Amino acid sequence: MDDHKENIHSADGNVNVSNGDDDNKLKPGSTICPKEKEDAPRASNSDFSHAVYKEISLANGQINRMSKEELRLKLSQLKLDTRGVKDVMKKRLKSHYKKQKLTSSAAAAGDAGQADAYYDYICVVDFEATCEEDNPPDFVHEIIEFPMVLINTRTLEIAGTFQEYVKPELCSKLSDFCVQLTGITQETVNAAQPFPLVLKQAVKWLEEKELGTRYKYTFLTDGAWDMSKFLNIQCRLSQIRYPQFARRWINIRKAYRNFYKVPHIQIKLSTMLAKLGLQYEGRPHSGLDDSRNIARVALRMLRDGCRLRVNEHLHAGQLLPAPAWAAEEGAPPPRWPGNRR
Ligand code: AMP
Ligand code: MG
């Protein structure tokens, strides 16, 4: 089922049909995001000739030579999660040692580290939209569910959830296929508000959490299409500007592939969960349940030592890799974007 999401055709022309691999969702000619160097140790005031990097590199070499059983045993001795495939376990152990060595080295140097530069919150969004079986090339998707799950990156807990259904205005009748796929009924969307009003509620919810004002935050999606396609198309249909605060986001598939060094295969939510040794919880294609499960993957990555960073953005209607300088910059305060003129 997930495969289809990657093959939705856009009438909008911004996003091209993909073969399912996330990087291929970029427009032809756009540059691929430089690989995130998650393996590279980070320290605020050190260069890589410091002895600590040699130690980390030696530890990494040893971990690379360990069997799956040895990895499992070591993780269990360290009271770390032992679930997941070999590559996931390796990465978890490497991150553990890296963090340990850098922390002690920073403590010895009196360096407090960079914790404060990181996002306080990550907001997972997974839109559901109108669809048909095999979505014809000219099919115009309208958002029918707007869910958000907020992750506190310090406590590694879910700090809140938001869910509103949306009344489609262009084509108000859901296809049987769409009802079956998403579990969202005609009655539910009939009783819902149109997108601009739901977006206003979403902005209010984000504002109440003091995101972008008191706390640094960014968005996270499973693939690039939630923002670059569903939200982009919906804003045009609703005659509103594209919201500034949703211009940059973390594409978790890209981050996951780079962090765990997963071979260049199709990555989707079910694959990410399975490789981590986790099962999907809830109903697939319910926007809120999808968001919760994406958040579980993100939490697992944060616990494994990944500093999830913005890696994609929308510029002049085009999906592009995020520039390096924007990687850790938080999203601006949420604001109603205003009507298109
Ligand atoms: P997802 O987040 O995977 O639930 O997908 C988001 C949206 O993509 C859905 O609400 C549908 O509009 C569309 N979609 C997902 N899977 C399919 C599929 N198998 N066939 C057609 N459209 C799909
Ligand atoms: Mg979904």
Tab-separated table of C-alpha atoms and ligand atoms in Angstrom, residues 1-2 4-5 8 126-132 135 141 177 181-182 230 285 290, ligand 1:
chain	number	residue	atom	x	y	z
A	1	MET	CA	0.000	0.000	0.000
A	2	ASP	CA	2.761	2.402	0.968
A	4	HIS	CA	1.328	3.704	-4.066
A	5	LYS	CA	1.918	6.838	-2.085
A	8	ILE	CA	0.831	9.570	-7.018
A	126	ASP	CA	1.028	13.090	7.916
A	127	PHE	CA	-1.831	14.345	5.731
A	128	GLU	CA	-4.480	12.085	4.265
A	129	ALA	CA	-5.980	13.168	0.976
A	130	THR	CA	-8.709	12.251	-1.479
A	131	CYS	CA	-7.570	9.564	-3.905
A	132	GLU	CA	-8.597	6.939	-6.391
A	135	ASN	CA	-4.574	7.905	-8.953
A	141	HIS	CA	-5.692	15.571	-4.165
A	177	PHE	CA	-11.323	3.297	-2.573
A	181	LEU	CA	-7.821	3.052	2.310
A	182	THR	CA	-8.004	5.762	4.958
A	230	PHE	CA	-0.527	17.749	-0.538
A	285	HIS	CA	-3.443	5.284	6.474
A	290	ASP	CA	0.574	7.110	10.727
B	1	AMP	P1	-0.413	7.650	3.541
B	1	AMP	O1	0.218	8.681	4.404
B	1	AMP	O2	0.472	6.536	3.139
B	1	AMP	O3	-1.636	7.169	4.214
B	1	AMP	O4	-0.836	8.351	2.193
B	1	AMP	C1	-1.295	9.670	2.105
B	1	AMP	C2	-2.270	9.779	0.990
B	1	AMP	O5	-1.695	9.263	-0.205
B	1	AMP	C3	-3.550	8.990	1.170
B	1	AMP	O6	-4.515	9.686	1.948
B	1	AMP	C4	-3.994	8.855	-0.257
B	1	AMP	O7	-4.559	10.052	-0.750
B	1	AMP	C5	-2.680	8.618	-0.994
B	1	AMP	N1	-2.402	7.173	-1.080
B	1	AMP	C6	-1.711	6.421	-0.209
B	1	AMP	N2	-1.687	5.147	-0.584
B	1	AMP	C7	-2.379	5.093	-1.730
B	1	AMP	C8	-2.740	4.040	-2.635
B	1	AMP	N3	-2.365	2.781	-2.420
B	1	AMP	N4	-3.474	4.354	-3.712
B	1	AMP	C9	-3.870	5.606	-3.956
B	1	AMP	N5	-3.581	6.652	-3.145
B	1	AMP	C10	-2.854	6.396	-2.054
